[in-house]
Amino acid sequence: MSDPSALGTAGPIAEASPALVAGPADAPDRPRSLASDAWHDLRRRPLFLISVALIAFLLLLAAFPQLFTSADPTAGDLARSRQAPSAQAWFGYDLLGRDVFARTIYGTRVSIIVGMLATTLTVLIGGSFGLLAGFYGGWIDGLVSRVTDVFFGLPFVLGAIVILSTFRESVGGGAVGITSLVVLTMAVLSWPVTMRIMRSAAIAARDQDYVRAARALGARPTRVIWRHMLPNCLAPVLVYATISLGAFIGAEATLSFLGIGLREPVVSWGVMISEARDYLRVAPFLLLFPAAFLAVTVLAFVMLGDAVREAFDPKGR
């Protein structure tokens, strides 16, 4: 017969042994935040990786164009006007004998800067109005919403034509003045979309428990907006900003093509496309190369925006 005392001693030890073996490695994983969960999902998406690689290359072109060409994009020689691509000039020469390859490389900087500045200004204006309207509601929400409806009723191209035609002479012929006017015009006509996105996110966040708790504890409205609501409302706005950046680059090219956007001495893809439109049959390469860079850039940002949108959307998983 077995010793009862031995059985009594072994029982609790045998039951406790799994707990002793289990350690921190067997503990349940800590829940990830929305941003970390989205980043974990993005790293496995080929669409995201391809778009990031393209954008990184374009940013390298914009930051260090001298690494890719030693030619001066503004130096021209009429003797080589509209010469076809060759070993000396990979993309050929334009009407004034300027190197198209050098102008395309240097045009990357202006086009991306215009897109980034317009996107940043649009997000700041629309996001601020949307956050205030969603948080306070009442007459503030009504006033901001009605002003937004007025701007929504303005067609983008028509509004840009009116604004740029009215003020383009007052900014002079400098590159900074022309670029600033184009950026401001696109931001003024585009902020209502960001406002509505931020307003919807702010209304949803306003009714959450953490906002109610902060207000019940006596937190000031500015602290509630800045510390509690803003971090939880940024995701949809950032997704829109990523997509709209490529759209703003395309909008700049459209306005320049119409003759009301950027102009000399600014070097951008839109300016190059505008200059090449009258020589499409005799020198198609003048239009082909800047248009190809423009299309790839817009496509890269749209692909990035789609990947980010799907990563931040839990319903799409």
mmCIF file of C-alpha atoms in Angstrom:
data_model
loop_
_atom_site.group_PDB
_atom_site.id
_atom_site.type_symbol
_atom_site.label_atom_id
_atom_site.label_comp_id
_atom_site.label_asym_id
_atom_site.label_seq_id
_atom_site.Cartn_x
_atom_site.Cartn_y
_atom_site.Cartn_z
ATOM 1 C CA MET A 1 0.000 0.000 0.000
ATOM 2 C CA SER A 2 1.167 3.517 -0.720
ATOM 3 C CA ASP A 3 1.821 6.045 1.985
ATOM 4 C CA PRO A 4 -1.161 8.431 2.346
ATOM 5 C CA SER A 5 1.159 11.228 3.458
ATOM 6 C CA ALA A 6 3.176 10.877 0.255
ATOM 7 C CA LEU A 7 0.001 11.101 -1.850
ATOM 8 C CA GLY A 8 -1.102 14.172 0.007
ATOM 9 C CA THR A 9 2.213 15.857 -0.601
ATOM 10 C CA ALA A 10 2.518 14.946 -4.249
ATOM 11 C CA GLY A 11 -0.985 16.093 -5.187
ATOM 12 C CA PRO A 12 -0.581 19.834 -4.755
ATOM 13 C CA ILE A 13 2.901 19.775 -6.279
ATOM 14 C CA ALA A 14 1.647 17.958 -9.366
ATOM 15 C CA GLU A 15 -1.162 20.461 -9.756
ATOM 16 C CA ALA A 16 1.133 23.445 -9.304
ATOM 17 C CA SER A 17 3.796 22.220 -11.699
ATOM 18 C CA PRO A 18 2.137 23.555 -14.895
ATOM 19 C CA ALA A 19 1.980 26.984 -13.331
ATOM 20 C CA LEU A 20 5.624 26.761 -12.405
ATOM 21 C CA VAL A 21 6.563 25.739 -15.944
ATOM 22 C CA ALA A 22 4.458 28.473 -17.541
ATOM 23 C CA GLY A 23 6.347 31.723 -17.686
ATOM 24 C CA PRO A 24 6.099 35.111 -19.340
ATOM 25 C CA ALA A 25 6.484 33.494 -22.755
ATOM 26 C CA ASP A 26 3.097 31.754 -22.306
ATOM 27 C CA ALA A 27 1.354 34.940 -21.182
ATOM 28 C CA PRO A 28 -1.217 36.313 -23.625
ATOM 29 C CA ASP A 29 0.120 38.898 -26.068
ATOM 30 C CA ARG A 30 -0.530 42.486 -25.149
ATOM 31 C CA PRO A 31 -3.066 44.140 -27.504
ATOM 32 C CA ARG A 32 -1.464 46.355 -30.126
ATOM 33 C CA SER A 33 -2.576 49.912 -30.751
ATOM 34 C CA LEU A 34 -4.269 50.891 -33.997
ATOM 35 C CA ALA A 35 -1.068 52.399 -35.391
ATOM 36 C CA SER A 36 1.121 49.413 -34.504
ATOM 37 C CA ASP A 37 -1.486 47.003 -35.828
ATOM 38 C CA ALA A 38 -1.693 48.962 -39.082
ATOM 39 C CA TRP A 39 2.098 49.033 -39.401
ATOM 40 C CA HIS A 40 2.233 45.268 -38.815
ATOM 41 C CA ASP A 41 -0.283 44.827 -41.627
ATOM 42 C CA LEU A 42 1.404 47.299 -43.995
ATOM 43 C CA ARG A 43 4.758 45.527 -43.874
ATOM 44 C CA ARG A 44 3.179 42.478 -45.486
ATOM 45 C CA ARG A 45 1.522 44.345 -48.361
ATOM 46 C CA PRO A 46 3.447 44.362 -51.680
ATOM 47 C CA LEU A 47 1.476 47.436 -52.759
ATOM 48 C CA PHE A 48 2.818 49.372 -49.781
ATOM 49 C CA LEU A 49 6.413 48.247 -50.298
ATOM 50 C CA ILE A 50 6.406 49.130 -54.011
ATOM 51 C CA SER A 51 4.884 52.554 -53.425
ATOM 52 C CA VAL A 52 7.322 53.341 -50.605
ATOM 53 C CA ALA A 53 10.274 52.340 -52.800
ATOM 54 C CA LEU A 54 9.057 54.610 -55.620
ATOM 55 C CA ILE A 55 8.420 57.534 -53.273
ATOM 56 C CA ALA A 56 11.815 57.098 -51.609
ATOM 57 C CA PHE A 57 13.492 57.231 -55.022
ATOM 58 C CA LEU A 58 11.521 60.358 -55.967
ATOM 59 C CA LEU A 59 12.440 62.023 -52.685
ATOM 60 C CA LEU A 60 16.086 61.232 -53.385
ATOM 61 C CA LEU A 61 15.732 62.897 -56.789
ATOM 62 C CA ALA A 62 14.147 65.937 -55.206
ATOM 63 C CA ALA A 63 16.703 66.260 -52.412
ATOM 64 C CA PHE A 64 19.868 65.568 -54.405
ATOM 65 C CA PRO A 65 19.275 66.186 -58.138
ATOM 66 C CA GLN A 66 22.974 66.879 -58.661
ATOM 67 C CA LEU A 67 23.685 63.194 -58.006
ATOM 68 C CA PHE A 68 21.832 62.261 -61.190
ATOM 69 C CA THR A 69 22.786 65.072 -63.565
ATOM 70 C CA SER A 70 25.482 67.717 -63.807
ATOM 71 C CA ALA A 71 23.686 69.774 -66.463
ATOM 72 C CA ASP A 72 22.134 73.147 -65.721
ATOM 73 C CA PRO A 73 18.346 72.904 -66.227
ATOM 74 C CA THR A 74 18.132 76.596 -67.171
ATOM 75 C CA ALA A 75 21.099 76.758 -69.591
ATOM 76 C CA GLY A 76 19.970 76.728 -73.201
ATOM 77 C CA ASP A 77 21.564 76.698 -76.639
ATOM 78 C CA LEU A 78 19.307 77.412 -79.620
ATOM 79 C CA ALA A 79 21.673 75.471 -81.901
ATOM 80 C CA ARG A 80 20.454 72.201 -80.302
ATOM 81 C CA SER A 81 16.749 73.135 -80.172
ATOM 82 C CA ARG A 82 14.427 70.082 -80.181
ATOM 83 C CA GLN A 83 17.224 67.603 -80.761
ATOM 84 C CA ALA A 84 16.157 64.012 -80.161
ATOM 85 C CA PRO A 85 17.425 61.919 -77.230
ATOM 86 C CA SER A 86 21.045 60.873 -77.538
ATOM 87 C CA ALA A 87 24.034 59.820 -75.461
ATOM 88 C CA GLN A 88 24.748 63.471 -74.619
ATOM 89 C CA ALA A 89 21.150 64.181 -73.579
ATOM 90 C CA TRP A 90 19.150 61.086 -72.640
ATOM 91 C CA PHE A 91 15.798 62.883 -72.930
ATOM 92 C CA GLY A 92 16.797 65.283 -75.714
ATOM 93 C CA TYR A 93 16.637 69.089 -75.737
ATOM 94 C CA ASP A 94 13.621 71.375 -75.535
ATOM 95 C CA LEU A 95 12.688 74.351 -77.710
ATOM 96 C CA LEU A 96 15.337 76.602 -76.128
ATOM 97 C CA GLY A 97 18.030 73.926 -76.225
ATOM 98 C CA ARG A 98 17.830 73.019 -72.545
ATOM 99 C CA ASP A 99 18.523 69.489 -71.330
ATOM 100 C CA VAL A 100 15.156 67.778 -70.815
ATOM 101 C CA PHE A 101 16.660 65.126 -68.534
ATOM 102 C CA ALA A 102 18.105 67.769 -66.212
ATOM 103 C CA ARG A 103 14.842 69.718 -66.203
ATOM 104 C CA THR A 104 12.874 66.560 -65.438
ATOM 105 C CA ILE A 105 15.148 65.682 -62.521
ATOM 106 C CA TYR A 106 15.077 69.208 -61.075
ATOM 107 C CA GLY A 107 11.338 69.438 -61.699
ATOM 108 C CA THR A 108 10.817 66.615 -59.212
ATOM 109 C CA ARG A 109 11.733 68.951 -56.358
ATOM 110 C CA VAL A 110 9.225 71.670 -57.222
ATOM 111 C CA SER A 111 6.370 69.279 -57.982
ATOM 112 C CA ILE A 112 6.791 67.341 -54.720
ATOM 113 C CA ILE A 113 7.274 70.514 -52.649
ATOM 114 C CA VAL A 114 4.087 72.009 -54.080
ATOM 115 C CA GLY A 115 2.175 68.793 -53.336
ATOM 116 C CA MET A 116 3.495 68.525 -49.781
ATOM 117 C CA LEU A 117 2.874 72.190 -48.923
ATOM 118 C CA ALA A 118 -0.635 72.128 -50.379
ATOM 119 C CA THR A 119 -1.454 68.917 -48.510
ATOM 120 C CA THR A 120 -0.065 70.242 -45.213
ATOM 121 C CA LEU A 121 -1.955 73.526 -45.478
ATOM 122 C CA THR A 122 -5.169 71.753 -46.472
ATOM 123 C CA VAL A 123 -4.951 69.376 -43.512
ATOM 124 C CA LEU A 124 -4.190 72.213 -41.081
ATOM 125 C CA ILE A 125 -7.083 74.398 -42.233
ATOM 126 C CA GLY A 126 -9.681 71.703 -42.713
ATOM 127 C CA GLY A 127 -8.572 69.655 -39.719
ATOM 128 C CA SER A 128 -8.722 72.626 -37.343
ATOM 129 C CA PHE A 129 -12.202 73.676 -38.466
ATOM 130 C CA GLY A 130 -13.465 70.096 -38.419
ATOM 131 C CA LEU A 131 -12.109 69.415 -34.938
ATOM 132 C CA LEU A 132 -13.676 72.565 -33.497
ATOM 133 C CA ALA A 133 -17.009 71.926 -35.217
ATOM 134 C CA GLY A 134 -17.143 68.309 -34.078
ATOM 135 C CA PHE A 135 -16.156 69.069 -30.478
ATOM 136 C CA TYR A 136 -18.331 72.112 -29.738
ATOM 137 C CA GLY A 137 -21.290 71.431 -32.037
ATOM 138 C CA GLY A 138 -24.164 73.891 -31.868
ATOM 139 C CA TRP A 139 -23.891 77.197 -33.703
ATOM 140 C CA ILE A 140 -20.141 76.724 -34.272
ATOM 141 C CA ASP A 141 -20.787 73.488 -36.120
ATOM 142 C CA GLY A 142 -23.598 75.097 -38.107
ATOM 143 C CA LEU A 143 -21.495 78.108 -39.113
ATOM 144 C CA VAL A 144 -18.478 76.063 -40.160
ATOM 145 C CA SER A 145 -20.659 73.596 -42.055
ATOM 146 C CA ARG A 146 -22.384 76.367 -44.033
ATOM 147 C CA VAL A 147 -19.058 77.990 -44.948
ATOM 148 C CA THR A 148 -17.822 74.570 -46.020
ATOM 149 C CA ASP A 149 -20.874 74.107 -48.248
ATOM 150 C CA VAL A 150 -20.093 77.413 -49.978
ATOM 151 C CA PHE A 151 -16.553 76.303 -50.795
ATOM 152 C CA PHE A 152 -17.840 72.898 -51.874
ATOM 153 C CA GLY A 153 -19.952 74.632 -54.465
ATOM 154 C CA LEU A 154 -16.908 76.193 -56.147
ATOM 155 C CA PRO A 155 -15.537 74.083 -59.027
ATOM 156 C CA PHE A 156 -11.827 73.570 -58.492
ATOM 157 C CA VAL A 157 -10.624 74.559 -61.962
ATOM 158 C CA LEU A 158 -12.959 77.551 -62.245
ATOM 159 C CA GLY A 159 -12.055 78.799 -58.768
ATOM 160 C CA ALA A 160 -8.340 78.362 -59.483
ATOM 161 C CA ILE A 161 -8.662 80.300 -62.740
ATOM 162 C CA VAL A 162 -10.376 83.198 -60.958
ATOM 163 C CA ILE A 163 -7.926 83.340 -58.035
ATOM 164 C CA LEU A 164 -4.734 82.868 -60.034
ATOM 165 C CA SER A 165 -5.779 85.255 -62.802
ATOM 166 C CA THR A 166 -6.627 87.921 -60.223
ATOM 167 C CA PHE A 167 -3.537 87.731 -58.027
ATOM 168 C CA ARG A 168 -0.758 86.345 -60.245
ATOM 169 C CA GLU A 169 0.440 89.816 -61.276
ATOM 170 C CA SER A 170 0.607 91.009 -57.669
ATOM 171 C CA VAL A 171 3.102 88.299 -56.639
ATOM 172 C CA GLY A 172 5.612 89.264 -59.331
ATOM 173 C CA GLY A 173 7.696 86.929 -61.431
ATOM 174 C CA GLY A 174 9.744 85.333 -58.662
ATOM 175 C CA ALA A 175 9.656 81.584 -58.127
ATOM 176 C CA VAL A 176 8.704 81.875 -54.449
ATOM 177 C CA GLY A 177 5.759 84.181 -55.080
ATOM 178 C CA ILE A 178 4.346 82.098 -57.929
ATOM 179 C CA THR A 179 4.714 78.838 -56.021
ATOM 180 C CA SER A 180 3.160 80.281 -52.845
ATOM 181 C CA LEU A 181 0.143 81.572 -54.770
ATOM 182 C CA VAL A 182 -0.454 78.182 -56.403
ATOM 183 C CA VAL A 183 -0.156 76.375 -53.041
ATOM 184 C CA LEU A 184 -2.551 78.786 -51.322
ATOM 185 C CA THR A 185 -5.049 78.504 -54.162
ATOM 186 C CA MET A 186 -5.147 74.709 -54.019
ATOM 187 C CA ALA A 187 -5.439 74.722 -50.217
ATOM 188 C CA VAL A 188 -8.272 77.290 -50.189
ATOM 189 C CA LEU A 189 -10.280 75.246 -52.687
ATOM 190 C CA SER A 190 -9.579 71.817 -51.124
ATOM 191 C CA TRP A 191 -9.869 72.162 -47.329
ATOM 192 C CA PRO A 192 -13.633 71.360 -47.111
ATOM 193 C CA VAL A 193 -13.012 67.651 -47.734
ATOM 194 C CA THR A 194 -10.582 67.459 -44.819
ATOM 195 C CA MET A 195 -12.992 69.436 -42.649
ATOM 196 C CA ARG A 196 -15.815 66.943 -43.190
ATOM 197 C CA ILE A 197 -13.571 63.952 -42.534
ATOM 198 C CA MET A 198 -12.208 65.452 -39.309
ATOM 199 C CA ARG A 199 -15.664 66.609 -38.191
ATOM 200 C CA SER A 200 -17.082 63.086 -38.538
ATOM 201 C CA ALA A 201 -14.166 61.603 -36.597
ATOM 202 C CA ALA A 202 -14.459 64.301 -33.897
ATOM 203 C CA ILE A 203 -18.191 63.714 -33.425
ATOM 204 C CA ALA A 204 -17.545 59.984 -32.978
ATOM 205 C CA ALA A 205 -14.709 60.628 -30.507
ATOM 206 C CA ARG A 206 -16.656 63.249 -28.563
ATOM 207 C CA ASP A 207 -19.088 60.637 -27.250
ATOM 208 C CA GLN A 208 -16.418 58.179 -26.125
ATOM 209 C CA ASP A 209 -15.903 57.404 -22.449
ATOM 210 C CA TYR A 210 -12.350 58.734 -22.268
ATOM 211 C CA VAL A 211 -13.485 62.171 -23.486
ATOM 212 C CA ARG A 212 -16.394 62.239 -21.066
ATOM 213 C CA ALA A 213 -14.101 61.214 -18.221
ATOM 214 C CA ALA A 214 -11.600 63.959 -19.057
ATOM 215 C CA ARG A 215 -14.329 66.588 -19.155
ATOM 216 C CA ALA A 216 -15.852 65.288 -15.899
ATOM 217 C CA LEU A 217 -12.466 65.621 -14.186
ATOM 218 C CA GLY A 218 -12.379 69.293 -15.152
ATOM 219 C CA ALA A 219 -9.956 69.187 -18.087
ATOM 220 C CA ARG A 220 -9.981 72.333 -20.175
ATOM 221 C CA PRO A 221 -11.429 72.097 -23.710
ATOM 222 C CA THR A 222 -8.039 72.764 -25.284
ATOM 223 C CA ARG A 223 -6.489 69.882 -23.341
ATOM 224 C CA VAL A 224 -9.356 67.534 -24.222
ATOM 225 C CA ILE A 225 -9.023 68.419 -27.917
ATOM 226 C CA TRP A 226 -5.225 68.267 -28.038
ATOM 227 C CA ARG A 227 -4.519 65.285 -25.770
ATOM 228 C CA HIS A 228 -7.564 63.047 -26.191
ATOM 229 C CA MET A 229 -9.501 63.788 -29.372
ATOM 230 C CA LEU A 230 -6.802 64.744 -31.877
ATOM 231 C CA PRO A 231 -4.722 61.514 -31.605
ATOM 232 C CA ASN A 232 -7.880 59.445 -32.145
ATOM 233 C CA CYS A 233 -9.110 61.488 -35.127
ATOM 234 C CA LEU A 234 -5.903 61.621 -37.176
ATOM 235 C CA ALA A 235 -6.092 58.223 -38.882
ATOM 236 C CA PRO A 236 -8.763 59.010 -41.530
ATOM 237 C CA VAL A 237 -7.251 62.439 -42.192
ATOM 238 C CA LEU A 238 -3.780 60.983 -42.721
ATOM 239 C CA VAL A 239 -5.184 58.459 -45.174
ATOM 240 C CA TYR A 240 -6.855 61.248 -47.143
ATOM 241 C CA ALA A 241 -3.695 63.369 -46.999
ATOM 242 C CA THR A 242 -1.612 60.554 -48.470
ATOM 243 C CA ILE A 243 -3.945 60.176 -51.425
ATOM 244 C CA SER A 244 -4.463 63.923 -51.915
ATOM 245 C CA LEU A 245 -0.710 64.568 -52.094
ATOM 246 C CA GLY A 246 -0.549 62.810 -55.431
ATOM 247 C CA ALA A 247 -3.737 64.582 -56.511
ATOM 248 C CA PHE A 248 -2.209 67.979 -55.702
ATOM 249 C CA ILE A 249 0.862 67.172 -57.799
ATOM 250 C CA GLY A 250 -1.463 66.359 -60.688
ATOM 251 C CA ALA A 251 -3.496 69.519 -60.015
ATOM 252 C CA GLU A 252 -0.371 71.656 -60.201
ATOM 253 C CA ALA A 253 0.456 70.147 -63.589
ATOM 254 C CA THR A 254 -3.109 70.789 -64.761
ATOM 255 C CA LEU A 255 -3.026 74.443 -63.739
ATOM 256 C CA SER A 256 0.398 74.917 -65.330
ATOM 257 C CA PHE A 257 -0.825 73.262 -68.528
ATOM 258 C CA LEU A 258 -3.722 75.730 -68.644
ATOM 259 C CA GLY A 259 -1.238 78.597 -68.326
ATOM 260 C CA ILE A 260 -2.413 79.856 -64.931
ATOM 261 C CA GLY A 261 -0.192 77.828 -62.604
ATOM 262 C CA LEU A 262 3.574 77.770 -62.269
ATOM 263 C CA ARG A 263 5.605 79.461 -64.975
ATOM 264 C CA GLU A 264 9.191 80.354 -65.782
ATOM 265 C CA PRO A 265 11.647 80.577 -64.052
ATOM 266 C CA VAL A 266 10.115 77.703 -62.065
ATOM 267 C CA VAL A 267 11.096 74.252 -63.334
ATOM 268 C CA SER A 268 8.339 71.695 -62.805
ATOM 269 C CA TRP A 269 6.736 68.867 -64.717
ATOM 270 C CA GLY A 270 3.615 70.925 -65.301
ATOM 271 C CA VAL A 271 5.621 73.779 -66.833
ATOM 272 C CA MET A 272 7.472 71.331 -69.089
ATOM 273 C CA ILE A 273 4.220 69.713 -70.238
ATOM 274 C CA SER A 274 2.742 73.132 -70.942
ATOM 275 C CA GLU A 275 5.755 74.116 -73.051
ATOM 276 C CA ALA A 276 5.666 70.845 -75.021
ATOM 277 C CA ARG A 277 1.992 70.813 -75.984
ATOM 278 C CA ASP A 278 2.536 72.736 -79.247
ATOM 279 C CA TYR A 279 5.293 70.362 -80.418
ATOM 280 C CA LEU A 280 3.698 66.998 -79.734
ATOM 281 C CA ARG A 281 3.877 65.826 -83.362
ATOM 282 C CA VAL A 282 7.408 66.981 -84.178
ATOM 283 C CA ALA A 283 9.026 66.346 -80.792
ATOM 284 C CA PRO A 284 6.871 63.977 -78.688
ATOM 285 C CA PHE A 285 9.745 63.290 -76.284
ATOM 286 C CA LEU A 286 9.303 66.801 -74.843
ATOM 287 C CA LEU A 287 5.973 65.675 -73.417
ATOM 288 C CA LEU A 288 6.652 61.975 -72.881
ATOM 289 C CA PHE A 289 9.315 62.091 -70.177
ATOM 290 C CA PRO A 290 7.859 64.707 -67.767
ATOM 291 C CA ALA A 291 4.402 63.177 -68.225
ATOM 292 C CA ALA A 292 5.789 59.722 -67.395
ATOM 293 C CA PHE A 293 7.432 60.997 -64.201
ATOM 294 C CA LEU A 294 4.207 62.769 -63.258
ATOM 295 C CA ALA A 295 2.100 59.655 -63.828
ATOM 296 C CA VAL A 296 4.452 57.429 -61.812
ATOM 297 C CA THR A 297 4.533 59.904 -58.922
ATOM 298 C CA VAL A 298 0.760 60.283 -58.733
ATOM 299 C CA LEU A 299 0.344 56.508 -58.999
ATOM 300 C CA ALA A 300 2.854 55.905 -56.194
ATOM 301 C CA PHE A 301 1.041 58.200 -53.767
ATOM 302 C CA VAL A 302 -2.362 56.799 -54.709
ATOM 303 C CA MET A 303 -1.057 53.253 -54.137
ATOM 304 C CA LEU A 304 0.366 54.307 -50.774
ATOM 305 C CA GLY A 305 -2.923 55.914 -49.794
ATOM 306 C CA ASP A 306 -4.894 52.808 -50.738
ATOM 307 C CA ALA A 307 -2.567 50.585 -48.726
ATOM 308 C CA VAL A 308 -2.769 52.863 -45.674
ATOM 309 C CA ARG A 309 -6.557 53.086 -45.961
ATOM 310 C CA GLU A 310 -6.930 49.314 -46.008
ATOM 311 C CA ALA A 311 -4.534 48.918 -43.084
ATOM 312 C CA PHE A 312 -6.432 51.414 -40.916
ATOM 313 C CA ASP A 313 -9.832 49.954 -41.840
ATOM 314 C CA PRO A 314 -10.611 47.010 -39.540
ATOM 315 C CA LYS A 315 -13.596 46.008 -41.695
ATOM 316 C CA GLY A 316 -11.284 45.231 -44.609
ATOM 317 C CA ARG A 317 -9.351 42.554 -42.717
#
